[in-house]
Amino acid sequence: GAVVSQHPSRVICKSGTSVKIECRSLDFQATTMFWYRQFPKQSLMLMATSNEGSKATYEQGVEKDKFLINHASLTLSTLTVTSAHPEDSSFYICSATGGSIGNTIYFGEGSWLTVV
Amino acid sequence: DQQVKQNSPSLSVQEGRISILNCDYTNSMFDYFLWYKKYPAEGPTFLISISSIKDKNEDGRFTVFLNKSAKHLSLHIVPSQPGDSAVYFCAASARGFQGGSEKLVFGKGTKLTVNP
């Protein structure tokens, strides 16, 4: 089946630095990718939707200048957390889907970010 | 306002019995529903989906039922196995409507424990 891979799976960074998380679709062209974050014992909260070659659409309350999303190719989207703070520590998950409206959405393995 | 609700945070069943996970939604624009299984610190894994033109979809031990008039869907797992123990998320999207998208709205999840 389709595989979506995230890297790194775990990252620790210092407060004030930036960290990049990659999301790759390994065996299909992902025209649309989504980025979520999940706090402990909470649901998945959509942060933004990105379509290949265009700017990401952010959900209300998500700072676009803090969470930079790039979807430069049909197989790669990146999320960069800029000037990270401890409250940004969370589990970040990407998902991807192909060009047809009926395509299933597949999720990456997730990335644990800890800001110290 | 929570558009997708999973009112039972947890469910415990005996191995071999049926597990029934429930989900309610409020947005009548939703026309595509999915169930995901999630282990701690991992991304969700797609289980089964159903379009609003159907009222039942079956895949092996997993069956999803949709009651549009009640805005309710349920996931049946039979027979339940210890390996099914995980958090199950219900998700919905409004794919078929003008301006609709692949964007998924998740419930908060139900933690299923299958006891040997």
Short mmCIF file of C-alpha atoms in Angstrom, two decimals:
data_model
loop_
_atom_site.label_atom_id
_atom_site.label_comp_id
_atom_site.label_asym_id
_atom_site.label_seq_id
_atom_site.Cartn_x
_atom_site.Cartn_y
_atom_site.Cartn_z
CA GLY A 1 0.00 0.00 0.00
CA ALA A 2 0.88 3.64 -0.09
CA VAL A 3 3.58 4.76 2.29
CA VAL A 4 4.12 8.17 3.76
CA SER A 5 7.36 8.66 5.63
CA GLN A 6 8.29 11.35 8.13
CA HIS A 7 11.74 12.35 9.26
CA PRO A 8 12.99 12.75 11.89
CA SER A 9 10.83 10.60 14.14
CA ARG A 10 12.19 12.35 17.20
CA VAL A 11 13.98 15.65 17.53
CA ILE A 12 15.10 17.76 20.45
CA CYS A 13 16.00 21.36 19.86
CA LYS A 14 16.90 24.36 21.96
CA SER A 15 14.44 27.14 22.53
CA GLY A 16 14.80 29.84 19.89
CA THR A 17 16.13 27.58 17.18
CA SER A 18 14.30 26.26 14.12
CA VAL A 19 13.63 22.67 13.25
CA LYS A 20 12.48 21.09 9.99
CA ILE A 21 10.30 17.99 9.64
CA GLU A 22 10.01 16.24 6.30
CA CYS A 23 7.06 14.32 4.93
CA ARG A 24 7.54 12.15 1.89
CA SER A 25 5.12 10.07 -0.14
CA LEU A 26 7.16 7.06 -1.21
CA ASP A 27 5.06 5.41 -3.87
CA PHE A 28 2.52 7.90 -5.09
CA GLN A 29 2.32 11.53 -6.11
CA ALA A 30 0.85 13.53 -3.28
CA THR A 31 -0.88 16.57 -4.69
CA THR A 32 -2.19 17.49 -1.27
CA MET A 33 -0.49 17.13 2.09
CA PHE A 34 -1.80 17.96 5.52
CA TRP A 35 0.01 18.76 8.73
CA TYR A 36 -1.45 17.95 12.14
CA ARG A 37 -0.30 18.22 15.70
CA GLN A 38 -1.47 16.15 18.57
CA PHE A 39 -1.22 16.99 22.24
CA PRO A 40 -1.31 14.14 24.77
CA LYS A 41 -4.72 12.51 24.97
CA GLN A 42 -6.13 14.97 22.46
CA SER A 43 -7.39 14.62 18.93
CA LEU A 44 -5.43 15.37 15.81
CA MET A 45 -5.63 19.06 15.11
CA LEU A 46 -5.20 20.15 11.52
CA MET A 47 -2.63 22.91 11.20
CA ALA A 48 -2.52 23.49 7.45
CA THR A 49 -3.25 22.07 4.03
CA SER A 50 -0.67 22.32 1.28
CA ASN A 51 -1.09 21.71 -2.40
CA GLU A 52 1.97 21.10 -4.52
CA GLY A 53 3.36 24.29 -5.96
CA SER A 54 1.11 26.67 -4.05
CA LYS A 55 1.02 28.33 -0.66
CA ALA A 56 -0.30 26.40 2.28
CA THR A 57 -3.70 27.17 3.73
CA TYR A 58 -3.51 27.54 7.48
CA GLU A 59 -6.24 26.80 9.96
CA GLN A 60 -7.49 29.52 12.20
CA GLY A 61 -5.18 30.17 15.10
CA VAL A 62 -2.10 28.65 13.46
CA GLU A 63 0.73 31.14 12.96
CA LYS A 64 1.91 30.87 9.38
CA ASP A 65 5.14 32.70 10.13
CA LYS A 66 5.96 30.28 12.88
CA PHE A 67 5.01 27.07 11.13
CA LEU A 68 6.45 27.33 7.64
CA ILE A 69 5.14 24.76 5.21
CA ASN A 70 6.69 24.07 1.85
CA HIS A 71 5.31 21.61 -0.70
CA ALA A 72 7.80 22.00 -3.50
CA SER A 73 7.32 18.64 -5.17
CA LEU A 74 4.73 15.93 -5.51
CA THR A 75 6.56 13.73 -3.04
CA LEU A 76 7.85 16.11 -0.39
CA SER A 77 6.40 18.60 2.05
CA THR A 78 8.31 20.18 4.90
CA LEU A 79 7.19 21.80 8.14
CA THR A 80 9.64 24.19 9.74
CA VAL A 81 8.97 25.29 13.29
CA THR A 82 10.75 28.62 13.60
CA SER A 83 11.99 30.14 16.84
CA ALA A 84 10.72 27.13 18.71
CA HIS A 85 9.45 27.43 22.27
CA PRO A 86 8.74 24.72 24.83
CA GLU A 87 5.01 25.03 24.15
CA ASP A 88 5.68 23.93 20.58
CA SER A 89 6.68 20.54 21.93
CA SER A 90 4.20 18.13 20.44
CA PHE A 91 3.64 15.21 18.12
CA TYR A 92 3.47 16.39 14.53
CA ILE A 93 1.91 14.18 11.86
CA CYS A 94 1.61 14.63 8.14
CA SER A 95 -0.78 13.00 5.73
CA ALA A 96 -0.90 12.85 1.98
CA THR A 97 -3.35 12.07 -0.76
CA GLY A 98 -3.15 11.77 -4.52
CA GLY A 99 -4.85 13.69 -7.27
CA SER A 100 -8.17 11.86 -7.39
CA ILE A 101 -10.87 12.96 -5.00
CA GLY A 102 -11.55 9.39 -4.01
CA ASN A 103 -8.00 8.64 -2.93
CA THR A 104 -7.45 7.49 0.61
CA ILE A 105 -5.45 9.74 2.86
CA TYR A 106 -2.35 8.10 4.30
CA PHE A 107 -0.48 9.25 7.35
CA GLY A 108 3.16 9.43 8.19
CA GLU A 109 4.61 7.89 11.32
CA GLY A 110 4.70 11.19 13.14
CA SER A 111 7.53 13.26 14.60
CA TRP A 112 8.05 14.00 18.28
CA LEU A 113 9.38 17.49 18.83
CA THR A 114 10.76 18.44 22.21
CA VAL A 115 11.90 22.01 22.72
CA VAL A 116 14.14 22.49 25.73
CA ASP B 1 -17.78 23.51 18.22
CA GLN B 2 -16.86 19.88 17.79
CA GLN B 3 -18.14 18.61 14.46
CA VAL B 4 -17.11 15.00 15.00
CA LYS B 5 -17.74 13.48 18.39
CA GLN B 6 -16.66 10.24 19.93
CA ASN B 7 -18.42 10.31 23.25
CA SER B 8 -16.80 7.23 24.73
CA PRO B 9 -13.18 7.90 25.63
CA SER B 10 -12.58 4.22 26.32
CA LEU B 11 -14.03 0.78 25.70
CA SER B 12 -13.02 -2.59 27.08
CA VAL B 13 -14.11 -5.92 25.57
CA GLN B 14 -13.17 -9.56 25.85
CA GLU B 15 -11.20 -11.28 23.14
CA GLY B 16 -13.51 -12.90 20.60
CA ARG B 17 -16.43 -10.59 21.34
CA ILE B 18 -17.64 -7.70 19.25
CA SER B 19 -16.26 -4.19 19.70
CA ILE B 20 -18.56 -1.34 18.71
CA LEU B 21 -17.08 2.12 18.44
CA ASN B 22 -19.45 5.03 17.92
CA CYS B 23 -19.12 8.39 16.26
CA ASP B 24 -21.54 11.27 15.78
CA TYR B 25 -21.21 14.28 13.52
CA THR B 26 -23.02 17.56 13.22
CA ASN B 27 -22.02 18.90 9.81
CA SER B 28 -24.49 17.76 7.15
CA MET B 29 -21.91 18.59 4.46
CA PHE B 30 -19.78 15.61 5.48
CA ASP B 31 -20.07 12.90 2.87
CA TYR B 32 -17.04 10.72 3.48
CA PHE B 33 -16.10 9.03 6.72
CA LEU B 34 -13.04 7.15 7.79
CA TRP B 35 -11.80 5.19 10.76
CA TYR B 36 -8.17 5.23 11.80
CA LYS B 37 -6.33 3.17 14.37
CA LYS B 38 -3.49 4.74 16.29
CA TYR B 39 -0.84 3.43 18.62
CA PRO B 40 1.01 5.80 20.98
CA ALA B 41 3.72 7.86 19.29
CA GLU B 42 2.79 6.58 15.84
CA GLY B 43 0.81 8.05 12.97
CA PRO B 44 -2.77 6.86 12.40
CA THR B 45 -3.32 3.81 10.23
CA PHE B 46 -6.25 3.81 7.84
CA LEU B 47 -8.77 1.06 8.60
CA ILE B 48 -11.92 1.52 6.60
CA SER B 49 -14.01 4.23 5.01
CA ILE B 50 -17.54 4.79 3.85
CA SER B 51 -19.15 7.20 1.44
CA SER B 52 -22.47 8.79 2.26
CA ILE B 53 -24.10 6.95 -0.64
CA LYS B 54 -23.70 3.72 1.31
CA ASP B 55 -24.91 2.62 4.70
CA LYS B 56 -22.47 -0.22 5.23
CA ASN B 57 -18.97 -1.16 4.24
CA GLU B 58 -17.22 -4.33 5.26
CA ASP B 59 -13.56 -5.32 5.17
CA GLY B 60 -12.65 -8.52 6.94
CA ARG B 61 -13.29 -8.16 10.64
CA PHE B 62 -14.14 -4.48 10.29
CA THR B 63 -17.54 -3.14 9.32
CA VAL B 64 -18.60 0.48 9.29
CA PHE B 65 -22.26 1.44 9.44
CA LEU B 66 -23.56 4.87 8.52
CA ASN B 67 -26.90 6.30 9.59
CA LYS B 68 -27.18 9.62 7.78
CA SER B 69 -30.50 10.63 9.27
CA ALA B 70 -29.04 10.25 12.75
CA LYS B 71 -25.64 11.60 11.68
CA HIS B 72 -24.11 8.59 13.31
CA LEU B 73 -21.60 5.99 12.30
CA SER B 74 -20.14 3.01 14.04
CA LEU B 75 -17.22 0.67 13.61
CA HIS B 76 -17.75 -2.99 14.43
CA ILE B 77 -14.80 -5.26 15.02
CA VAL B 78 -15.62 -8.93 15.23
CA PRO B 79 -14.07 -11.00 16.58
CA SER B 80 -11.98 -8.63 18.66
CA GLN B 81 -8.34 -9.53 19.19
CA PRO B 82 -5.81 -8.25 21.73
CA GLY B 83 -3.84 -6.73 18.87
CA ASP B 84 -6.81 -4.47 18.17
CA SER B 85 -6.08 -2.59 21.38
CA ALA B 86 -5.38 0.99 20.28
CA VAL B 87 -7.02 4.39 20.00
CA TYR B 88 -9.59 4.57 17.21
CA PHE B 89 -10.32 7.87 15.53
CA CYS B 90 -13.37 8.68 13.49
CA ALA B 91 -12.82 11.28 10.77
CA ALA B 92 -15.05 13.04 8.26
CA SER B 93 -14.68 15.21 5.20
CA ALA B 94 -16.90 17.06 2.74
CA ARG B 95 -15.45 15.82 -0.52
CA GLY B 96 -18.37 15.97 -2.86
CA PHE B 97 -19.56 19.49 -2.25
CA GLN B 98 -18.57 22.53 -4.22
CA GLY B 99 -15.63 23.95 -2.41
CA GLY B 100 -15.27 20.73 -0.48
CA SER B 101 -11.90 19.31 0.28
CA GLU B 102 -9.98 16.34 1.52
CA LYS B 103 -9.58 18.06 4.87
CA LEU B 104 -10.36 15.62 7.63
CA VAL B 105 -12.07 16.54 10.86
CA PHE B 106 -11.26 14.11 13.64
CA GLY B 107 -13.06 13.01 16.73
CA LYS B 108 -11.14 12.80 20.00
CA GLY B 109 -10.72 9.08 19.76
CA THR B 110 -11.82 6.03 21.72
CA LYS B 111 -9.26 3.86 23.45
CA LEU B 112 -10.14 0.21 22.86
CA THR B 113 -8.72 -2.46 25.13
CA VAL B 114 -9.27 -6.08 24.16
CA ASN B 115 -8.63 -8.38 27.08
CA PRO B 116 -7.32 -11.90 26.48
#
